[in-house]
mmCIF file of C-alpha atoms and ligand atoms in Angstrom:
data_model
loop_
_atom_site.group_PDB
_atom_site.id
_atom_site.type_symbol
_atom_site.label_atom_id
_atom_site.label_comp_id
_atom_site.label_asym_id
_atom_site.label_seq_id
_atom_site.Cartn_x
_atom_site.Cartn_y
_atom_site.Cartn_z
ATOM 1 C CA MET A 239 142.898 139.961 54.621
ATOM 2 C CA THR A 240 144.653 138.771 51.438
ATOM 3 C CA ALA A 241 143.938 135.535 49.565
ATOM 4 C CA LEU A 242 147.268 134.225 50.929
ATOM 5 C CA ASP A 243 146.161 134.867 54.523
ATOM 6 C CA ALA A 244 142.954 132.952 53.808
ATOM 7 C CA LEU A 245 144.856 129.756 52.946
ATOM 8 C CA PRO A 246 144.556 126.982 55.545
ATOM 9 C CA PRO A 247 147.319 126.562 58.156
ATOM 10 C CA LEU A 248 150.286 124.529 56.865
ATOM 11 C CA ARG A 249 149.732 121.728 59.391
ATOM 12 C CA ASP A 250 146.208 121.283 58.005
ATOM 13 C CA VAL A 251 147.598 121.268 54.450
ATOM 14 C CA VAL A 252 150.101 118.543 55.346
ATOM 15 C CA ARG A 253 147.290 116.490 56.873
ATOM 16 C CA ALA A 254 144.795 117.115 54.064
ATOM 17 C CA PHE A 255 147.264 116.184 51.319
ATOM 18 C CA ASP A 256 148.858 113.375 53.317
ATOM 19 C CA LEU A 257 152.349 114.900 53.141
ATOM 20 C CA ALA A 258 154.057 112.825 55.829
ATOM 21 C CA PRO A 259 157.675 114.078 55.627
ATOM 22 C CA ARG A 260 160.107 111.711 53.887
ATOM 23 C CA LYS A 261 163.695 111.556 55.101
ATOM 24 C CA SER A 262 164.918 110.340 51.711
ATOM 25 C CA LEU A 263 163.824 113.699 50.228
ATOM 26 C CA GLY A 264 165.368 115.778 53.035
ATOM 27 C CA GLN A 265 161.885 116.859 54.116
ATOM 28 C CA ASN A 266 162.033 118.991 57.260
ATOM 29 C CA PHE A 267 159.164 121.442 56.944
ATOM 30 C CA LEU A 268 158.809 124.939 58.412
ATOM 31 C CA PHE A 269 155.388 125.837 59.792
ATOM 32 C CA ASP A 270 156.332 128.917 61.848
ATOM 33 C CA LEU A 271 155.068 131.944 59.922
ATOM 34 C CA ASN A 272 157.366 134.348 61.796
ATOM 35 C CA LEU A 273 160.367 132.307 60.727
ATOM 36 C CA THR A 274 159.350 131.904 57.073
ATOM 37 C CA ALA A 275 158.667 135.667 56.969
ATOM 38 C CA LYS A 276 162.125 136.320 58.474
ATOM 39 C CA ILE A 277 163.810 134.204 55.784
ATOM 40 C CA ALA A 278 161.796 135.884 53.008
ATOM 41 C CA ARG A 279 162.674 139.334 54.390
ATOM 42 C CA ALA A 280 166.347 138.318 54.447
ATOM 43 C CA ALA A 281 166.054 137.678 50.696
ATOM 44 C CA GLY A 282 164.313 141.029 50.125
ATOM 45 C CA PRO A 283 163.232 143.569 49.221
ATOM 46 C CA LEU A 284 161.310 141.435 46.753
ATOM 47 C CA ALA A 285 159.014 143.888 44.975
ATOM 48 C CA GLY A 286 159.352 143.266 41.232
ATOM 49 C CA VAL A 287 161.732 140.340 41.804
ATOM 50 C CA THR A 288 161.490 136.810 40.394
ATOM 51 C CA VAL A 289 162.502 134.308 43.069
ATOM 52 C CA VAL A 290 163.544 130.717 42.423
ATOM 53 C CA GLU A 291 162.687 128.398 45.302
ATOM 54 C CA VAL A 292 164.072 124.868 45.327
ATOM 55 C CA GLY A 293 161.993 122.408 47.288
ATOM 56 C CA PRO A 294 158.853 124.353 48.301
ATOM 57 C CA GLY A 295 157.315 121.273 49.956
ATOM 58 C CA PRO A 296 153.866 122.231 51.325
ATOM 59 C CA GLY A 297 154.705 125.879 50.579
ATOM 60 C CA GLY A 298 155.470 127.677 53.873
ATOM 61 C CA LEU A 299 158.409 129.679 52.525
ATOM 62 C CA THR A 300 156.646 130.026 49.163
ATOM 63 C CA ARG A 301 153.735 131.805 50.839
ATOM 64 C CA ALA A 302 156.165 134.079 52.722
ATOM 65 C CA LEU A 303 158.043 135.023 49.527
ATOM 66 C CA LEU A 304 154.758 135.902 47.836
ATOM 67 C CA ALA A 305 153.545 137.816 50.911
ATOM 68 C CA GLU A 306 156.813 139.808 50.889
ATOM 69 C CA GLY A 307 155.846 141.003 47.398
ATOM 70 C CA ALA A 308 157.868 138.812 45.004
ATOM 71 C CA ARG A 309 156.551 139.484 41.513
ATOM 72 C CA ARG A 310 156.832 135.807 40.756
ATOM 73 C CA VAL A 311 158.070 132.654 42.497
ATOM 74 C CA VAL A 312 159.338 129.781 40.354
ATOM 75 C CA ALA A 313 159.218 126.735 42.622
ATOM 76 C CA ILE A 314 160.861 123.430 41.694
ATOM 77 C CA GLU A 315 159.664 120.436 43.690
ATOM 78 C CA THR A 316 160.548 116.802 43.127
ATOM 79 C CA ASP A 317 157.827 115.319 45.348
ATOM 80 C CA GLU A 318 154.656 114.862 43.321
ATOM 81 C CA ARG A 319 152.599 114.693 46.525
ATOM 82 C CA CYS A 320 153.238 118.425 47.166
ATOM 83 C CA LEU A 321 151.967 119.669 43.806
ATOM 84 C CA ALA A 322 148.264 119.871 44.691
ATOM 85 C CA ALA A 323 149.018 121.819 47.889
ATOM 86 C CA LEU A 324 151.189 124.230 45.895
ATOM 87 C CA ALA A 325 148.448 124.601 43.282
ATOM 88 C CA GLU A 326 146.180 126.046 46.003
ATOM 89 C CA ILE A 327 148.774 128.755 46.668
ATOM 90 C CA ALA A 328 149.074 129.437 42.931
ATOM 91 C CA ALA A 329 145.291 129.833 42.731
ATOM 92 C CA ALA A 330 145.414 132.399 45.547
ATOM 93 C CA CYS A 331 148.033 134.466 43.656
ATOM 94 C CA PRO A 332 147.099 134.292 39.975
ATOM 95 C CA GLY A 333 150.120 134.549 37.675
ATOM 96 C CA ARG A 334 152.656 134.797 40.500
ATOM 97 C CA LEU A 335 153.563 131.172 41.270
ATOM 98 C CA GLU A 336 155.005 128.789 38.667
ATOM 99 C CA ILE A 337 155.261 125.222 39.924
ATOM 100 C CA VAL A 338 157.780 122.978 38.219
ATOM 101 C CA HIS A 339 157.776 119.279 38.979
ATOM 102 C CA GLY A 340 161.324 117.954 38.726
ATOM 103 C CA ASP A 341 164.786 117.474 40.172
ATOM 104 C CA ALA A 342 166.315 120.927 40.650
ATOM 105 C CA LEU A 343 169.772 119.440 40.016
ATOM 106 C CA SER A 344 168.836 118.595 36.442
ATOM 107 C CA VAL A 345 166.337 121.359 35.576
ATOM 108 C CA ASP A 346 167.849 124.068 33.337
ATOM 109 C CA LEU A 347 167.195 126.897 35.798
ATOM 110 C CA PRO A 348 168.669 129.774 33.712
ATOM 111 C CA ALA A 349 166.458 128.808 30.743
ATOM 112 C CA LEU A 350 163.445 128.410 33.013
ATOM 113 C CA VAL A 351 163.977 131.785 34.667
ATOM 114 C CA ALA A 352 164.560 133.531 31.326
ATOM 115 C CA ARG A 353 160.933 132.702 30.472
ATOM 116 C CA PHE A 354 159.703 134.779 33.403
ATOM 117 C CA ALA A 355 162.303 137.421 34.312
ATOM 118 C CA ASP A 356 164.039 140.035 32.210
ATOM 119 C CA GLY A 357 166.583 140.961 34.898
ATOM 120 C CA PRO A 358 168.500 138.854 37.406
ATOM 121 C CA ALA A 359 166.464 136.504 39.570
ATOM 122 C CA ARG A 360 167.082 135.625 43.205
ATOM 123 C CA ILE A 361 167.298 132.201 44.821
ATOM 124 C CA CYS A 362 165.784 131.542 48.226
ATOM 125 C CA ALA A 363 165.365 128.056 49.651
ATOM 126 C CA ASN A 364 165.252 125.824 52.668
ATOM 127 C CA LEU A 365 167.354 123.266 50.819
ATOM 128 C CA PRO A 366 167.006 119.509 51.242
ATOM 129 C CA TYR A 367 170.094 118.404 53.195
ATOM 130 C CA ASN A 368 170.942 115.610 50.795
ATOM 131 C CA VAL A 369 171.349 117.814 47.716
ATOM 132 C CA GLY A 370 171.968 121.289 49.192
ATOM 133 C CA THR A 371 175.744 121.301 48.750
ATOM 134 C CA ALA A 372 175.579 119.927 45.200
ATOM 135 C CA MET A 373 173.027 122.631 44.306
ATOM 136 C CA LEU A 374 175.233 125.373 45.719
ATOM 137 C CA VAL A 375 178.321 124.127 43.863
ATOM 138 C CA GLN A 376 176.305 124.052 40.633
ATOM 139 C CA TRP A 377 175.256 127.676 41.190
ATOM 140 C CA LEU A 378 178.811 128.750 42.059
ATOM 141 C CA GLU A 379 180.154 127.118 38.886
ATOM 142 C CA THR A 380 177.574 128.904 36.695
ATOM 143 C CA GLU A 381 178.843 130.375 33.448
ATOM 144 C CA PRO A 382 178.826 133.142 32.425
ATOM 145 C CA TRP A 383 179.511 135.207 35.528
ATOM 146 C CA PRO A 384 177.970 137.501 36.835
ATOM 147 C CA PRO A 385 175.220 134.873 36.861
ATOM 148 C CA TRP A 386 171.475 134.886 36.289
ATOM 149 C CA PHE A 387 170.828 135.462 40.022
ATOM 150 C CA ASP A 388 171.805 138.471 42.108
ATOM 151 C CA ARG A 389 171.557 136.855 45.544
ATOM 152 C CA LEU A 390 171.264 133.462 47.199
ATOM 153 C CA THR A 391 169.519 133.176 50.571
ATOM 154 C CA LEU A 392 169.783 129.548 51.607
ATOM 155 C CA MET A 393 169.249 127.361 54.631
ATOM 156 C CA PHE A 394 171.907 124.736 55.396
ATOM 157 C CA GLN A 395 172.991 122.663 58.338
ATOM 158 C CA ARG A 396 175.132 124.962 60.539
ATOM 159 C CA GLU A 397 178.191 122.813 59.872
ATOM 160 C CA VAL A 398 177.797 123.278 56.089
ATOM 161 C CA ALA A 399 177.161 127.015 56.547
ATOM 162 C CA GLU A 400 180.451 127.295 58.446
ATOM 163 C CA ARG A 401 182.265 125.561 55.593
ATOM 164 C CA ILE A 402 180.724 127.967 53.063
ATOM 165 C CA VAL A 403 182.007 131.077 54.872
ATOM 166 C CA ALA A 404 185.346 129.569 56.019
ATOM 167 C CA THR A 405 188.743 131.095 55.168
ATOM 168 C CA PRO A 406 192.182 129.501 55.817
ATOM 169 C CA GLU A 407 191.971 130.999 59.335
ATOM 170 C CA GLN A 408 189.168 128.526 60.139
ATOM 171 C CA ARG A 409 191.352 125.635 59.079
ATOM 172 C CA ALA A 410 189.050 122.808 60.145
ATOM 173 C CA ASP A 411 186.128 124.182 58.110
ATOM 174 C CA TYR A 412 188.069 125.580 55.153
ATOM 175 C CA GLY A 413 187.740 123.481 52.012
ATOM 176 C CA ARG A 414 186.490 123.373 48.447
ATOM 177 C CA LEU A 415 183.142 124.951 49.349
ATOM 178 C CA GLY A 416 184.821 127.926 51.057
ATOM 179 C CA VAL A 417 187.148 128.502 48.097
ATOM 180 C CA LEU A 418 184.376 128.376 45.477
ATOM 181 C CA ALA A 419 181.984 130.486 47.563
ATOM 182 C CA GLY A 420 184.608 133.049 48.602
ATOM 183 C CA TRP A 421 186.003 133.310 45.080
ATOM 184 C CA ARG A 422 182.751 134.274 43.390
ATOM 185 C CA THR A 423 180.574 135.642 46.197
ATOM 186 C CA ARG A 424 180.560 137.531 49.462
ATOM 187 C CA ALA A 425 179.110 134.927 51.812
ATOM 188 C CA ARG A 426 177.936 135.351 55.384
ATOM 189 C CA ILE A 427 175.792 133.543 57.929
ATOM 190 C CA LEU A 428 172.692 135.606 58.722
ATOM 191 C CA PHE A 429 171.104 133.672 61.586
ATOM 192 C CA ASP A 430 170.670 130.226 63.107
ATOM 193 C CA VAL A 431 167.478 128.182 63.199
ATOM 194 C CA PRO A 432 167.060 125.585 65.972
ATOM 195 C CA PRO A 433 165.998 121.986 65.226
ATOM 196 C CA SER A 434 162.687 122.647 67.021
ATOM 197 C CA ALA A 435 161.608 125.007 64.215
ATOM 198 C CA PHE A 436 161.250 122.086 61.794
ATOM 199 C CA THR A 437 158.813 119.205 61.428
ATOM 200 C CA PRO A 438 160.287 116.699 61.979
ATOM 201 C CA PRO A 439 163.193 118.293 63.891
ATOM 202 C CA PRO A 440 166.592 117.440 62.395
ATOM 203 C CA LYS A 441 169.456 116.415 64.712
ATOM 204 C CA VAL A 442 171.444 119.625 64.173
ATOM 205 C CA THR A 443 171.079 123.408 64.109
ATOM 206 C CA SER A 444 170.567 125.068 60.727
ATOM 207 C CA SER A 445 171.725 128.469 59.467
ATOM 208 C CA VAL A 446 170.539 130.857 56.800
ATOM 209 C CA VAL A 447 173.414 131.922 54.560
ATOM 210 C CA GLU A 448 173.502 134.879 52.186
ATOM 211 C CA LEU A 449 175.749 134.804 49.120
ATOM 212 C CA ILE A 450 176.044 137.891 46.926
ATOM 213 C CA PRO A 451 177.808 137.386 43.578
ATOM 214 C CA ARG A 452 180.984 139.432 43.121
ATOM 215 C CA ALA A 453 180.840 141.513 39.939
ATOM 216 C CA ALA A 454 184.444 140.716 39.042
ATOM 217 C CA PRO A 455 185.976 137.719 40.839
ATOM 218 C CA LEU A 456 189.686 136.973 40.215
ATOM 219 C CA ALA A 457 189.870 135.677 36.647
ATOM 220 C CA CYS A 458 190.147 131.895 36.151
ATOM 221 C CA GLU A 459 188.049 129.053 34.771
ATOM 222 C CA ALA A 460 185.487 127.776 37.257
ATOM 223 C CA ARG A 461 185.888 124.258 35.886
ATOM 224 C CA LEU A 462 189.630 124.245 36.600
ATOM 225 C CA LEU A 463 189.322 125.830 40.033
ATOM 226 C CA SER A 464 186.755 123.186 40.839
ATOM 227 C CA GLU A 465 189.068 120.423 39.638
ATOM 228 C CA ILE A 466 192.105 121.732 41.555
ATOM 229 C CA THR A 467 190.199 122.164 44.807
ATOM 230 C CA ARG A 468 188.588 118.727 44.494
ATOM 231 C CA ALA A 469 192.031 117.134 44.157
ATOM 232 C CA ALA A 470 193.729 119.295 46.811
ATOM 233 C CA PHE A 471 191.067 118.942 49.516
ATOM 234 C CA GLY A 472 190.312 115.339 48.566
ATOM 235 C CA GLN A 473 193.591 114.527 50.326
ATOM 236 C CA ARG A 474 193.833 117.564 52.568
ATOM 237 C CA ARG A 475 196.464 116.097 54.918
ATOM 238 C CA LYS A 476 198.882 115.482 52.059
ATOM 239 C CA MET A 477 201.312 117.982 50.580
ATOM 240 C CA LEU A 478 200.144 119.499 47.299
ATOM 241 C CA ARG A 479 202.952 117.873 45.311
ATOM 242 C CA GLN A 480 201.252 114.584 46.272
ATOM 243 C CA SER A 481 197.547 115.469 46.351
ATOM 244 C CA LEU A 482 197.585 117.120 42.906
ATOM 245 C CA LYS A 483 199.268 114.143 41.252
ATOM 246 C CA GLY A 484 196.096 112.852 39.589
ATOM 247 C CA LEU A 485 195.492 116.093 37.621
ATOM 248 C CA SER A 486 195.538 116.010 33.868
ATOM 249 C CA ALA A 487 195.445 118.628 31.139
ATOM 250 C CA ARG A 488 194.608 117.968 27.494
ATOM 251 C CA GLY A 489 194.545 114.255 28.187
ATOM 252 C CA ALA A 490 198.069 114.063 29.669
ATOM 253 C CA ALA A 491 199.252 113.869 33.272
ATOM 254 C CA VAL A 492 200.272 117.267 34.641
ATOM 255 C CA ASP A 493 203.846 117.945 35.815
ATOM 256 C CA VAL A 494 202.817 118.890 39.356
ATOM 257 C CA VAL A 495 206.149 120.400 40.381
ATOM 258 C CA ALA A 496 206.105 122.668 37.305
ATOM 259 C CA LEU A 497 202.455 123.543 37.941
ATOM 260 C CA LEU A 498 203.148 124.558 41.545
ATOM 261 C CA ALA A 499 206.210 126.570 40.482
ATOM 262 C CA ALA A 500 204.205 128.388 37.780
ATOM 263 C CA ALA A 501 201.606 129.299 40.423
ATOM 264 C CA GLY A 502 204.245 130.363 42.974
ATOM 265 C CA VAL A 503 203.016 127.772 45.496
ATOM 266 C CA GLU A 504 205.475 125.756 47.587
ATOM 267 C CA PRO A 505 205.125 122.018 46.836
ATOM 268 C CA THR A 506 205.244 121.120 50.550
ATOM 269 C CA ARG A 507 202.126 123.186 51.362
ATOM 270 C CA ARG A 508 198.809 121.530 52.186
ATOM 271 C CA ALA A 509 195.445 122.563 50.698
ATOM 272 C CA GLU A 510 194.207 124.173 53.910
ATOM 273 C CA GLU A 511 197.204 126.581 53.864
ATOM 274 C CA ILE A 512 196.398 127.989 50.420
ATOM 275 C CA ASP A 513 194.129 131.027 50.170
ATOM 276 C CA ILE A 514 191.670 131.701 47.354
ATOM 277 C CA GLU A 515 194.205 133.747 45.407
ATOM 278 C CA GLY A 516 196.650 130.829 45.568
ATOM 279 C CA PHE A 517 194.040 128.417 44.188
ATOM 280 C CA VAL A 518 193.187 130.889 41.423
ATOM 281 C CA ARG A 519 196.894 131.024 40.441
ATOM 282 C CA LEU A 520 196.927 127.218 40.383
ATOM 283 C CA ALA A 521 193.811 127.123 38.162
ATOM 284 C CA ARG A 522 195.438 129.614 35.784
ATOM 285 C CA ALA A 523 198.622 127.525 35.727
ATOM 286 C CA LEU A 524 196.532 124.413 34.990
ATOM 287 C CA ALA A 525 194.916 126.260 32.055
ATOM 288 C CA GLY A 526 198.400 126.767 30.600
ATOM 289 C CA ALA A 527 199.666 123.246 31.411
ATOM 290 C CA GLY A 528 199.968 120.277 29.092
HETATM 291 N N1 SAM B 854 160.466 124.717 51.644
HETATM 292 C C1 SAM B 854 159.780 123.798 52.514
HETATM 293 C C2 SAM B 854 159.819 124.306 53.932
HETATM 294 O O1 SAM B 854 160.674 125.163 54.204
HETATM 295 O O2 SAM B 854 159.002 123.870 54.747
HETATM 296 C C3 SAM B 854 160.371 122.388 52.436
HETATM 297 C C4 SAM B 854 161.846 122.309 52.718
HETATM 298 S S1 SAM B 854 162.453 120.651 52.846
HETATM 299 C C5 SAM B 854 163.921 120.946 53.803
HETATM 300 C C6 SAM B 854 163.189 120.310 51.249
HETATM 301 C C7 SAM B 854 162.227 120.153 50.078
HETATM 302 O O3 SAM B 854 162.995 119.882 48.901
HETATM 303 C C8 SAM B 854 161.257 118.994 50.175
HETATM 304 O O4 SAM B 854 159.956 119.438 49.869
HETATM 305 C C9 SAM B 854 161.743 117.971 49.150
HETATM 306 O O5 SAM B 854 160.704 117.195 48.591
HETATM 307 C C10 SAM B 854 162.376 118.877 48.123
HETATM 308 N N2 SAM B 854 163.428 118.237 47.311
HETATM 309 C C11 SAM B 854 164.289 117.251 47.676
HETATM 310 N N3 SAM B 854 165.152 116.960 46.677
HETATM 311 C C12 SAM B 854 164.827 117.810 45.649
HETATM 312 C C13 SAM B 854 165.336 117.996 44.347
HETATM 313 N N4 SAM B 854 166.369 117.274 43.896
HETATM 314 N N5 SAM B 854 164.761 118.922 43.553
HETATM 315 C C14 SAM B 854 163.699 119.669 43.992
HETATM 316 N N6 SAM B 854 163.178 119.524 45.228
HETATM 317 C C15 SAM B 854 163.729 118.623 46.048
#
């Protein structure tokens, strides 16, 4: 029996540390050890790997990542109440769990990870629903690319997972998230997790998504691709000649008709009809505009 196995059951930890889940922090905890092990295995093999976990909560997935052999887990948790429970896990695995108290959206993760890992790290998390998408976009917009992580294994609501892996063929789900994810990574849904697996159960099914960074995505500036897709999908029912009207370059309004012509995109098209390559051409044209 390892020191991790000797830790008290998660339900007892939640009771002992008075960790009543808070909706405002997206707290839906996993207590099922088979499930946390399955998620950790999906992120593996972990031997010698530094794993970043956002939102460890009482530490169910954290324990599983350590049990799967992660050399080190760097866990960023915003809820102060969870820190003492996490400290017990750290004590059971000396030198293998770094607990960071803070908002993962504003922590400088690359700098943090550089203190502990000499190669690429990996990100594995049961993300809080309220900030999960913003976190993913931040990771997809990372510069330079290839990034400081070599894989993302993340839990989202099923509906968000479908948007991440969507292509123009899945028109209803295809949007900014699908373009950014498909541009820089190979993304796929690994498996679903029913509401009953969580405490408290959320209203919807969740899915674990894997994103593997592409070594050489089509060349364009992430910032501009992000800007173009925000404008285009912000008014997805409108033709691009209309939806892109607010764009600017070097402080001046962009000539949208010229931009679309330079990218070889028909002005009467709508965002959901444009594939990733088309958006990349638009981002390149925006770089040369103004
Ligand atoms: N990993 C745990 C599990 O699987 O049982 C908890 C997952 S729960 C869905 C999300 C966790 O993220 C909560 O512990 C919550 O406090 C934390 N959290 C919410 N917003 C955060 C933020 N901005 N930065 C870091 N952690 C955050």
